[in-house]
């Protein structure tokens, strides 16, 4: 269309040569192509696929949350075993945290349990002691069920 207007003498500005960058001019003439996309060799390797969760994953996350709740409640009430709960969670993460995302999920469940009760209780009350007693019973039941069904 531009050439037709130039031949007819219409639109003098259209008839002037354009000052395009060299790579665009070469493309219009069918010459050099723009830089190719990086090859497959240049891409970083994909992250390894995470294995499917074990059948006891839900119970393990619940146990982690219970340990987090107990870590807060037993510390708040100055129980003699208060210092054991964070180290128990560390042992659980060391044993079951086979991938970084699994370790993150276990730690997240622990933190959820800890944080949930830290927002509710500021001092040790009979309700806090009762909650801790119930968590001890549930955690004991869960750990025995897990060990009995899945070994360990």
PDB file of C-alpha atoms in Angstrom, residues 15-123:
ATOM      1  CA  UNK A  15       7.727   7.855   0.476  1.00  0.00           C
ATOM      2  CA  UNK A  16      10.726   8.777   2.622  1.00  0.00           C
ATOM      3  CA  UNK A  17      12.882   5.895   3.734  1.00  0.00           C
ATOM      4  CA  UNK A  18      12.296   4.877   7.317  1.00  0.00           C
ATOM      5  CA  UNK A  19      15.155   4.795   9.794  1.00  0.00           C
ATOM      6  CA  UNK A  20      14.552   1.433  11.399  1.00  0.00           C
ATOM      7  CA  UNK A  21      16.994  -0.373  13.644  1.00  0.00           C
ATOM      8  CA  UNK A  22      19.293  -2.713  11.695  1.00  0.00           C
ATOM      9  CA  UNK A  23      17.752  -5.922  13.093  1.00  0.00           C
ATOM     10  CA  UNK A  24      14.219  -4.826  12.058  1.00  0.00           C
ATOM     11  CA  UNK A  25      15.443  -3.844   8.586  1.00  0.00           C
ATOM     12  CA  UNK A  26      17.122  -7.228   8.233  1.00  0.00           C
ATOM     13  CA  UNK A  27      13.913  -8.969   9.299  1.00  0.00           C
ATOM     14  CA  UNK A  28      11.894  -7.045   6.707  1.00  0.00           C
ATOM     15  CA  UNK A  29      14.360  -8.075   4.008  1.00  0.00           C
ATOM     16  CA  UNK A  30      14.202 -11.677   5.263  1.00  0.00           C
ATOM     17  CA  UNK A  31      17.723 -11.629   6.677  1.00  0.00           C
ATOM     18  CA  UNK A  32      18.822 -12.222  10.232  1.00  0.00           C
ATOM     19  CA  UNK A  33      16.303 -13.481  12.737  1.00  0.00           C
ATOM     20  CA  UNK A  34      15.995 -12.233  16.298  1.00  0.00           C
ATOM     21  CA  UNK A  35      17.971 -14.084  18.924  1.00  0.00           C
ATOM     22  CA  UNK A  36      16.667 -17.591  19.486  1.00  0.00           C
ATOM     23  CA  UNK A  37      15.145 -18.684  22.758  1.00  0.00           C
ATOM     24  CA  UNK A  38      17.573 -20.307  25.158  1.00  0.00           C
ATOM     25  CA  UNK A  39      18.145 -23.936  24.398  1.00  0.00           C
ATOM     26  CA  UNK A  40      16.987 -26.729  26.638  1.00  0.00           C
ATOM     27  CA  UNK A  41      20.547 -27.086  27.918  1.00  0.00           C
ATOM     28  CA  UNK A  42      20.513 -23.537  29.307  1.00  0.00           C
ATOM     29  CA  UNK A  43      17.356 -24.042  31.398  1.00  0.00           C
ATOM     30  CA  UNK A  44      17.786 -25.110  35.021  1.00  0.00           C
ATOM     31  CA  UNK A  45      16.717 -28.678  35.708  1.00  0.00           C
ATOM     32  CA  UNK A  46      13.162 -29.029  37.001  1.00  0.00           C
ATOM     33  CA  UNK A  47      12.726 -29.619  40.700  1.00  0.00           C
ATOM     34  CA  UNK A  48      12.341 -33.283  41.534  1.00  0.00           C
ATOM     35  CA  UNK A  49       8.753 -34.345  41.925  1.00  0.00           C
ATOM     36  CA  UNK A  50       7.675 -34.792  45.496  1.00  0.00           C
ATOM     37  CA  UNK A  51       6.700 -38.346  46.362  1.00  0.00           C
ATOM     38  CA  UNK A  52       3.054 -38.890  47.231  1.00  0.00           C
ATOM     39  CA  UNK A  53       2.260 -38.401  50.906  1.00  0.00           C
ATOM     40  CA  UNK A  54       2.178 -41.502  53.075  1.00  0.00           C
ATOM     41  CA  UNK A  55      -1.226 -42.826  54.163  1.00  0.00           C
ATOM     42  CA  UNK A  56      -0.643 -41.524  57.692  1.00  0.00           C
ATOM     43  CA  UNK A  57       0.069 -37.925  56.605  1.00  0.00           C
ATOM     44  CA  UNK A  58      -3.145 -36.483  58.059  1.00  0.00           C
ATOM     45  CA  UNK A  59      -2.523 -38.092  61.467  1.00  0.00           C
ATOM     46  CA  UNK A  60       1.085 -36.928  61.422  1.00  0.00           C
ATOM     47  CA  UNK A  61       0.030 -33.327  60.741  1.00  0.00           C
ATOM     48  CA  UNK A  62      -2.494 -33.537  63.583  1.00  0.00           C
ATOM     49  CA  UNK A  63       0.203 -34.884  65.893  1.00  0.00           C
ATOM     50  CA  UNK A  64       2.480 -31.981  64.904  1.00  0.00           C
ATOM     51  CA  UNK A  65      -0.300 -29.516  65.710  1.00  0.00           C
ATOM     52  CA  UNK A  66      -0.879 -31.183  69.081  1.00  0.00           C
ATOM     53  CA  UNK A  67       2.826 -30.990  69.894  1.00  0.00           C
ATOM     54  CA  UNK A  68       2.770 -27.268  69.057  1.00  0.00           C
ATOM     55  CA  UNK A  69      -0.248 -26.712  71.300  1.00  0.00           C
ATOM     56  CA  UNK A  70       1.417 -28.637  74.130  1.00  0.00           C
ATOM     57  CA  UNK A  71       4.663 -26.720  73.657  1.00  0.00           C
ATOM     58  CA  UNK A  72       2.781 -23.514  74.405  1.00  0.00           C
ATOM     59  CA  UNK A  73       0.348 -24.760  77.063  1.00  0.00           C
ATOM     60  CA  UNK A  74       2.862 -26.805  79.072  1.00  0.00           C
ATOM     61  CA  UNK A  75       5.297 -23.878  79.008  1.00  0.00           C
ATOM     62  CA  UNK A  76       2.573 -21.445  80.052  1.00  0.00           C
ATOM     63  CA  UNK A  77       1.625 -23.621  83.017  1.00  0.00           C
ATOM     64  CA  UNK A  78       5.295 -24.239  83.965  1.00  0.00           C
ATOM     65  CA  UNK A  79       4.966 -28.006  83.652  1.00  0.00           C
ATOM     66  CA  UNK A  80       8.109 -30.041  84.281  1.00  0.00           C
ATOM     67  CA  UNK A  81       8.030 -31.412  80.709  1.00  0.00           C
ATOM     68  CA  UNK A  82       7.635 -27.989  79.068  1.00  0.00           C
ATOM     69  CA  UNK A  83      11.109 -28.018  77.493  1.00  0.00           C
ATOM     70  CA  UNK A  84      10.620 -31.453  75.919  1.00  0.00           C
ATOM     71  CA  UNK A  85       7.959 -30.509  73.354  1.00  0.00           C
ATOM     72  CA  UNK A  86      10.080 -28.437  70.951  1.00  0.00           C
ATOM     73  CA  UNK A  87      12.761 -31.151  70.965  1.00  0.00           C
ATOM     74  CA  UNK A  88      10.105 -33.811  70.314  1.00  0.00           C
ATOM     75  CA  UNK A  89       8.944 -31.831  67.310  1.00  0.00           C
ATOM     76  CA  UNK A  90      12.508 -31.521  66.066  1.00  0.00           C
ATOM     77  CA  UNK A  91      12.889 -35.301  66.342  1.00  0.00           C
ATOM     78  CA  UNK A  92       9.637 -35.775  64.409  1.00  0.00           C
ATOM     79  CA  UNK A  93      10.777 -33.409  61.656  1.00  0.00           C
ATOM     80  CA  UNK A  94      14.153 -35.145  61.480  1.00  0.00           C
ATOM     81  CA  UNK A  95      12.459 -38.538  61.146  1.00  0.00           C
ATOM     82  CA  UNK A  96       9.587 -37.648  58.817  1.00  0.00           C
ATOM     83  CA  UNK A  97      10.684 -34.469  56.991  1.00  0.00           C
ATOM     84  CA  UNK A  98      12.109 -36.249  53.960  1.00  0.00           C
ATOM     85  CA  UNK A  99      11.584 -33.292  51.609  1.00  0.00           C
ATOM     86  CA  UNK A 100      11.756 -29.539  52.210  1.00  0.00           C
ATOM     87  CA  UNK A 101       8.043 -29.092  51.554  1.00  0.00           C
ATOM     88  CA  UNK A 102       7.180 -31.892  53.982  1.00  0.00           C
ATOM     89  CA  UNK A 103       9.361 -30.299  56.658  1.00  0.00           C
ATOM     90  CA  UNK A 104       7.569 -27.011  55.994  1.00  0.00           C
ATOM     91  CA  UNK A 105       4.154 -28.659  56.372  1.00  0.00           C
ATOM     92  CA  UNK A 106       5.162 -30.339  59.640  1.00  0.00           C
ATOM     93  CA  UNK A 107       6.599 -27.095  61.020  1.00  0.00           C
ATOM     94  CA  UNK A 108       3.515 -25.210  59.833  1.00  0.00           C
ATOM     95  CA  UNK A 109       1.210 -27.594  61.711  1.00  0.00           C
ATOM     96  CA  UNK A 110       3.342 -27.197  64.862  1.00  0.00           C
ATOM     97  CA  UNK A 111       3.259 -23.408  64.525  1.00  0.00           C
ATOM     98  CA  UNK A 112      -0.503 -23.428  63.937  1.00  0.00           C
ATOM     99  CA  UNK A 113      -1.051 -25.327  67.197  1.00  0.00           C
ATOM    100  CA  UNK A 114       1.349 -23.106  69.127  1.00  0.00           C
ATOM    101  CA  UNK A 115      -0.003 -19.863  67.711  1.00  0.00           C
ATOM    102  CA  UNK A 116      -3.645 -20.845  68.196  1.00  0.00           C
ATOM    103  CA  UNK A 117      -3.252 -21.168  71.942  1.00  0.00           C
ATOM    104  CA  UNK A 118      -0.859 -18.257  72.319  1.00  0.00           C
ATOM    105  CA  UNK A 119      -3.663 -16.021  71.041  1.00  0.00           C
ATOM    106  CA  UNK A 120      -6.155 -17.469  73.522  1.00  0.00           C
ATOM    107  CA  UNK A 121      -4.221 -17.832  76.771  1.00  0.00           C
ATOM    108  CA  UNK A 122      -1.985 -15.313  78.527  1.00  0.00           C
ATOM    109  CA  UNK A 123      -1.897 -17.032  81.925  1.00  0.00           C
TER     110      UNK A 123
END
